[in-house]
Each structure stands twice: as structure tokens, then as C-alpha cells.
PDB file of C-alpha atoms in Angstrom:
ATOM      1  CA  MET A   1       0.525  11.392  17.067  1.00 79.00           C
ATOM      2  CA  PRO A   2       2.732   8.756  15.403  1.00 84.00           C
ATOM      3  CA  LYS A   3       1.076   6.221  13.151  1.00 90.00           C
ATOM      4  CA  THR A   4       0.881   2.607  14.236  1.00 96.00           C
ATOM      5  CA  ARG A   5       2.585  -0.070  12.161  1.00 97.00           C
ATOM      6  CA  GLU A   6      -0.873  -1.214  11.019  1.00 97.00           C
ATOM      7  CA  GLN A   7      -1.739   2.312   9.826  1.00 97.00           C
ATOM      8  CA  LYS A   8       1.567   2.568   7.967  1.00 97.00           C
ATOM      9  CA  LEU A   9       0.987  -0.813   6.326  1.00 98.00           C
ATOM     10  CA  PHE A  10      -2.553   0.141   5.338  1.00 98.00           C
ATOM     11  CA  GLY A  11      -1.376   3.375   3.713  1.00 97.00           C
ATOM     12  CA  ALA A  12       1.398   1.664   1.765  1.00 98.00           C
ATOM     13  CA  ALA A  13      -0.942  -1.174   0.791  1.00 98.00           C
ATOM     14  CA  VAL A  14      -3.583   1.243  -0.534  1.00 98.00           C
ATOM     15  CA  LEU A  15      -0.942   3.084  -2.543  1.00 97.00           C
ATOM     16  CA  LYS A  16       0.375  -0.133  -4.088  1.00 98.00           C
ATOM     17  CA  ALA A  17      -3.119  -1.514  -4.703  1.00 97.00           C
ATOM     18  CA  SER A  18      -4.210   1.684  -6.442  1.00 97.00           C
ATOM     19  CA  PHE A  19      -1.349   1.356  -8.910  1.00 97.00           C
ATOM     20  CA  ARG A  20      -1.926  -2.405  -9.269  1.00 97.00           C
ATOM     21  CA  LEU A  21      -5.621  -1.930 -10.036  1.00 96.00           C
ATOM     22  CA  ARG A  22      -4.662   0.454 -12.872  1.00 95.00           C
ATOM     23  CA  GLY A  23      -2.007  -1.945 -14.172  1.00 97.00           C
ATOM     24  CA  ALA A  24       0.646   0.647 -13.414  1.00 97.00           C
ATOM     25  CA  LEU A  25       3.146  -1.147 -11.164  1.00 96.00           C
ATOM     26  CA  GLU A  26       5.801  -0.655 -13.857  1.00 97.00           C
ATOM     27  CA  SER A  27       5.061   3.053 -14.275  1.00 97.00           C
ATOM     28  CA  PRO A  28       7.710   5.676 -13.517  1.00 97.00           C
ATOM     29  CA  ALA A  29       5.296   7.265 -11.035  1.00 96.00           C
ATOM     30  CA  PHE A  30       4.989   4.076  -8.964  1.00 97.00           C
ATOM     31  CA  LYS A  31       8.692   3.311  -9.194  1.00 97.00           C
ATOM     32  CA  GLY A  32       9.458   6.858  -8.112  1.00 97.00           C
ATOM     33  CA  ILE A  33       7.033   7.044  -5.201  1.00 97.00           C
ATOM     34  CA  TYR A  34       6.740   3.578  -3.663  1.00 98.00           C
ATOM     35  CA  PRO A  35      10.377   2.948  -2.637  1.00 98.00           C
ATOM     36  CA  GLY A  36      10.436   6.294  -0.831  1.00 97.00           C
ATOM     37  CA  VAL A  37       7.199   5.491   0.962  1.00 97.00           C
ATOM     38  CA  LEU A  38       8.634   2.166   2.132  1.00 98.00           C
ATOM     39  CA  ARG A  39      11.793   3.906   3.327  1.00 98.00           C
ATOM     40  CA  ASP A  40       9.945   6.730   5.090  1.00 96.00           C
ATOM     41  CA  LEU A  41       7.529   4.354   6.817  1.00 96.00           C
ATOM     42  CA  GLU A  42      10.305   1.844   7.587  1.00 97.00           C
ATOM     43  CA  LEU A  43       8.451  -0.995   5.863  1.00 98.00           C
ATOM     44  CA  GLU A  44       9.427  -3.811   3.527  1.00 98.00           C
ATOM     45  CA  ASP A  45       7.533  -4.657   0.339  1.00 98.00           C
ATOM     46  CA  ALA A  46       7.004  -8.230   1.586  1.00 98.00           C
ATOM     47  CA  ASP A  47       5.202  -6.858   4.654  1.00 98.00           C
ATOM     48  CA  VAL A  48       2.979  -4.689   2.452  1.00 98.00           C
ATOM     49  CA  GLU A  49       2.157  -7.671   0.224  1.00 98.00           C
ATOM     50  CA  ALA A  50       1.275  -9.798   3.268  1.00 98.00           C
ATOM     51  CA  PHE A  51      -0.971  -6.990   4.534  1.00 98.00           C
ATOM     52  CA  ILE A  52      -2.705  -6.772   1.152  1.00 98.00           C
ATOM     53  CA  GLU A  53      -3.310 -10.533   1.189  1.00 97.00           C
ATOM     54  CA  ALA A  54      -4.741 -10.407   4.711  1.00 98.00           C
ATOM     55  CA  HIS A  55      -6.930  -7.323   4.148  1.00 98.00           C
ATOM     56  CA  ARG A  56      -7.573  -7.379   0.400  1.00 97.00           C
ATOM     57  CA  ASP A  57     -11.210  -6.201   0.436  1.00 96.00           C
ATOM     58  CA  ALA A  58     -10.613  -3.158   2.670  1.00 97.00           C
ATOM     59  CA  VAL A  59      -7.388  -2.237   0.870  1.00 97.00           C
ATOM     60  CA  GLU A  60      -8.928  -2.457  -2.598  1.00 96.00           C
ATOM     61  CA  GLU A  61     -12.025  -0.506  -1.537  1.00 96.00           C
ATOM     62  CA  ALA A  62      -9.806   2.271  -0.191  1.00 97.00           C
ATOM     63  CA  ALA A  63      -7.644   2.151  -3.332  1.00 96.00           C
ATOM     64  CA  ARG A  64     -10.781   2.692  -5.406  1.00 95.00           C
ATOM     65  CA  GLY A  65     -11.719   5.664  -3.210  1.00 91.00           C
ATOM     66  CA  LYS A  66     -14.595   3.973  -1.412  1.00 74.00           C
ATOM     67  CA  GLN A  67     -15.068   4.176   2.328  1.00 55.00           C
ATOM     68  CA  THR A  68     -15.416   0.929   4.262  1.00 47.00           C
TER      69      THR A  68
END
């Protein structure tokens, strides 16, 4: 079953937030993974950032490995 746009945004947002929380947005790992995720999910970084802003608590909890 294909993922909804919201599910795709949540996944990309959790990925980005997990790197952000570790202070690793400039890491080779993030720079190597994130652009491919955006491409594969057909998302833009600005959309992911807007999703993070709108759903910060849930995204950060998931990025820390906690269930909401």
C-alpha cells in the first residue's frame, strides 16, 4: 500500500530531526542520506521543515525513539 504524503513527510521529518537533535546536520551521513530520501519520496526540504514546525512534539519524540 503506497504511503500518504503525510506519512512520507513524517518519515523524512523524523530522519532530519534525529540528525538535528544530535547536532549532525553537517555530517557526511546526513548529507549522504537525506537528499536521496527527499528524491525517493518526492518531497522538498521546505515541506519537511514546515511539517516539523507543525508537528514538532510528535516528530521529536519519534526521533528520540519514543512512541507517541
